C-alpha atoms as one frame of an Amber mdcrd trajectory, in Angstrom:
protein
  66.555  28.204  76.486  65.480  30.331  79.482  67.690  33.500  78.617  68.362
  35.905  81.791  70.157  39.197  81.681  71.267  40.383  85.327  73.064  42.933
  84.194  70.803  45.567  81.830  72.875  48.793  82.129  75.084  48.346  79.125
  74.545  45.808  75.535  74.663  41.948  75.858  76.966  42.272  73.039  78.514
  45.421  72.748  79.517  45.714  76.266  79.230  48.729  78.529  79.366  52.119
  76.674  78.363  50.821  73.921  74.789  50.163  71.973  71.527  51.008  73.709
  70.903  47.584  76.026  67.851  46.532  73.646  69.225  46.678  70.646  72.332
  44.219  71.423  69.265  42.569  73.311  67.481  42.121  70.004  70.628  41.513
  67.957  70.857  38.122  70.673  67.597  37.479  69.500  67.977  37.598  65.095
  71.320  35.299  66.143  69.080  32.744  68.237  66.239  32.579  65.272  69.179
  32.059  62.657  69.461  28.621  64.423  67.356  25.904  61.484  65.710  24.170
  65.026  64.469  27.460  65.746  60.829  27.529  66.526  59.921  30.623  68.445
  60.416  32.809  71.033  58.780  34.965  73.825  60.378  38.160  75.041  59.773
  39.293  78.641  60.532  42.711  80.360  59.994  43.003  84.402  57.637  44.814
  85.747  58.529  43.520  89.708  61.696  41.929  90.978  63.251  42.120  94.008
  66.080  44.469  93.084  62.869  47.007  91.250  61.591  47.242  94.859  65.113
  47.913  97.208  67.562  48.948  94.421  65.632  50.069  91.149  68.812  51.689
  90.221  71.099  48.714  89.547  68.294  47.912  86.751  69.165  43.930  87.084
  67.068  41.557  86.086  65.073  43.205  84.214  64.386  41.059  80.843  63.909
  37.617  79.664  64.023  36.085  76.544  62.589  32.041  76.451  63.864  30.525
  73.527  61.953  27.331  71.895  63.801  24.614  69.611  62.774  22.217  67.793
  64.658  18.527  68.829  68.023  18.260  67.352  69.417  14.752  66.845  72.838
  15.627  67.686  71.406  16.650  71.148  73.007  19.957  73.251  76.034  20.084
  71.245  74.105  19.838  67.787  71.966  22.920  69.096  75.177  25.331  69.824
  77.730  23.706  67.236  77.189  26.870  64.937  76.391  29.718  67.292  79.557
  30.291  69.190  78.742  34.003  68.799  75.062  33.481  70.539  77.104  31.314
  73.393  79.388  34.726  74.347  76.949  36.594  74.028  74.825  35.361  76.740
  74.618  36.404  80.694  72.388  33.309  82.146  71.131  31.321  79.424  69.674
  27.823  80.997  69.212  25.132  78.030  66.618  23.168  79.756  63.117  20.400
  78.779  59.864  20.940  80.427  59.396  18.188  82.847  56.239  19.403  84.384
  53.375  21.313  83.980  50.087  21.957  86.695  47.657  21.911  86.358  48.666
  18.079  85.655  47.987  16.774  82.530  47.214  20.603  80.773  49.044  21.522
  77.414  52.298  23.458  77.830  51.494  27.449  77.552  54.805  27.392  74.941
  53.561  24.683  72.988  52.418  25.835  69.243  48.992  23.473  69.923  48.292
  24.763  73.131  44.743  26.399  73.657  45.677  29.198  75.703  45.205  32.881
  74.403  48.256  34.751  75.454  47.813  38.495  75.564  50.241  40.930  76.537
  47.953  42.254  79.519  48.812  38.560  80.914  51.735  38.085  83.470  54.605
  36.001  83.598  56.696  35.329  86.815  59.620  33.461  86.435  61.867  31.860
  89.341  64.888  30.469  88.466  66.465  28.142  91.449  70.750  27.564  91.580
  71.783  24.318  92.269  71.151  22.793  96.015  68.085  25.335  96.341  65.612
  22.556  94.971  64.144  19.558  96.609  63.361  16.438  95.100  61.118  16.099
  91.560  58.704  14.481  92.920  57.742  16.765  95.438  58.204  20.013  92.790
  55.348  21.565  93.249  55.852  22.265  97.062  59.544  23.747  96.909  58.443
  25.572  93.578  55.470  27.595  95.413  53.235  26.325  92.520  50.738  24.599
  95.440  50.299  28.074  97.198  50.365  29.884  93.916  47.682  28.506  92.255
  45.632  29.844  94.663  45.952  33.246  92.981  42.768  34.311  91.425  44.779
  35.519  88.225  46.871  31.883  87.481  46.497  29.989  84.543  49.235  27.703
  84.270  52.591  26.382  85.734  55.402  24.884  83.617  58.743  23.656  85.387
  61.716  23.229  83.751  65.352  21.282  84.189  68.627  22.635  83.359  70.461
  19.644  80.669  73.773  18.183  81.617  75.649  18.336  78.325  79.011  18.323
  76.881  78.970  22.642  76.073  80.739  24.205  79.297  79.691  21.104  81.118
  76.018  22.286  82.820  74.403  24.411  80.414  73.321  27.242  82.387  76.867
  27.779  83.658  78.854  31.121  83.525  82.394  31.067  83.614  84.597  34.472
  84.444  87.380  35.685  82.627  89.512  33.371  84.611  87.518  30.148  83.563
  85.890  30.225  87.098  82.261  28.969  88.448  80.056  32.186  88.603  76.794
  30.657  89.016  74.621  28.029  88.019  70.817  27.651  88.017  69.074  23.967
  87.699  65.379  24.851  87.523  63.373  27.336  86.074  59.583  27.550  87.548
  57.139  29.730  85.067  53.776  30.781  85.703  51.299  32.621  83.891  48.510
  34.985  85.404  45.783  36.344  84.107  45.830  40.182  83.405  45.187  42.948
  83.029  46.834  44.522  86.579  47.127  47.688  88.624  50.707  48.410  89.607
  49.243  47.967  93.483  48.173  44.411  92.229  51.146  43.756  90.400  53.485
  44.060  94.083  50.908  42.456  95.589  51.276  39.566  93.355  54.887  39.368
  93.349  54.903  39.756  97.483  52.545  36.693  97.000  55.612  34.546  94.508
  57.769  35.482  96.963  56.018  34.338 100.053  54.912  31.077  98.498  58.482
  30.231  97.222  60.746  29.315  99.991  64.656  30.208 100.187  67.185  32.430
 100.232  66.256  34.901  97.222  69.647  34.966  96.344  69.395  31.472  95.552
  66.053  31.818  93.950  66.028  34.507  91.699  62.087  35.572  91.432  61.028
  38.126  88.688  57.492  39.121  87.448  57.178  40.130  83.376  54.841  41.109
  80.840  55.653  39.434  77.809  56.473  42.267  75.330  56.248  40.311  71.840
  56.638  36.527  70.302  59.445  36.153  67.865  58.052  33.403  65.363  61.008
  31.830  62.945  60.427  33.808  60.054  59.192  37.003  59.590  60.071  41.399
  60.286  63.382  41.896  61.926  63.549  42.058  65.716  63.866  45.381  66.034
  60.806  45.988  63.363  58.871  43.862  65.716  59.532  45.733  68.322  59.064
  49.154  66.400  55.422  48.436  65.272  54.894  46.759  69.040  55.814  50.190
  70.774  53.656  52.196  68.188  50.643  50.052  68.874  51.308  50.640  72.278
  51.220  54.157  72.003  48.492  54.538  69.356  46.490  52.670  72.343  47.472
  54.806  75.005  49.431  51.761  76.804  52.485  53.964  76.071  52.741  57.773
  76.367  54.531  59.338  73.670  56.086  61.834  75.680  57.558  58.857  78.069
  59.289  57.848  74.251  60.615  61.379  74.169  62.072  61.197  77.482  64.086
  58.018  77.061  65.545  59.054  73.793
């Protein structure tokens, strides 16, 4: 499950006014490792998006959470049957397979085998494409941007992956309003992984680079670029310990400023 929050001002589950944004964002996460096909997970925060660089004060799309399972025989269904709590909970969450990777024939990034070292000095840019903004499979690694991207001197690897049609609110990847209506639907979600560490000058650069290579309306192809800010394996510390020893690490190597910490509180 590629997991996108739009909207970061308020909690994912306690709604606006309520619990700091993270925590209900962390609370999403314990519900999603409950699942028993739960394998891992990767959680992103944005560090360029379009909306960062014209409206930094809407503070959308600002985190990601990519969610691995384990195959369940009772397919889409069997995945969510239990966790009708996760399902409301959730802004943009696309259940979708890999289908692709490039370079062709490489290991999947995600996969527990893979040979890839992922740091969290490496980059993730994620582009997730609504339906009708996406050629034809075949062809996926011109529309996707990966043929221009890989040019980058920081990219690694490219995985592509397809929204499922199932039988839970029809495309999974759906959002319905209060009224039952079609909000918005994405079919494809391209992610790449670069190579860090990089300057915040680099960093735009980069992401002025995703967005060039990636044709379309960006309001139809909703580009971000992350820095992956810890891996949730299936058993373990609570989230939010994770996170807590993550942040002091961070600080204890000068990543993080403690007086930023005091600001935010």
């Amino acid at each position: 499950v590629v997991h996108l929050f739009e909207d970061c001002s308020g909690s994912p589950v306690f709604g606006q006014g309520g619990k700091g944004f993270l925590e209900g964002l962390f609370h999403v996460a314990e519900v999603a490792r409950s699942h028993p096909a739960y394998d891992k997970s990767l959680l992103h925060q944005a560090v360029v998006t379009e909306y960062s660089l014209t409206e930094p004060e809407k503070g959308e799309w600002l985190f990601c959470n990519m969610i691995l399972y384990n195959p369940v025989e009772e397919g889409v269904v069997g995945l969510y049957a239990k966790q009708n709590d996760y399902l409301d909970a959730i802004e943009y969450g696309v259940l979708a397979s890999e289908i692709a990777v490039f370079p062709e024939g490489s290991v999947s990034a995600l996969r527990a085998d893979s040979p890839a070292v992922v740091t969290d000095e490496d980059l993730v840019a994620f582009a997730a494409f609504k339906i009708g903004s996406a050629g034809d499979e075949a062809d996926w690694e011109t529309w996707s941007g990966v043929q221009k991207i890989q040019e980058h001197p920081s990219f690694r690897s490219a995985g592509l992956y397809k929204g499922i049609i199932g039988q839970v609110y029809g495309t999974v990847g759906m959002v319905l309003d209060e009224c039952g209506g079609l909000v918005e639907t994405f079919q494809y979600v391209l992610r790449v992984m670069f190579s860090g560490p990089l300057d915040d000058e680099a960093r735009v650069a980069l992401f002025a680079d995703l967005r060039s290579a990636i044709p379309g309306d960006p309001e139809d192809v909703r580009t971000g670029l992350y820095e992956i800010m810890f891996d949730i394996p299936k058993d373990g510390s609570p989230v939010g310990v994770i996170a807590g020893k993550k942040t002091a690490a961070d600080v204890a190597s000068g990543k993080i400023k403690k007086e930023d910490l005091e600001q935010d509180e």
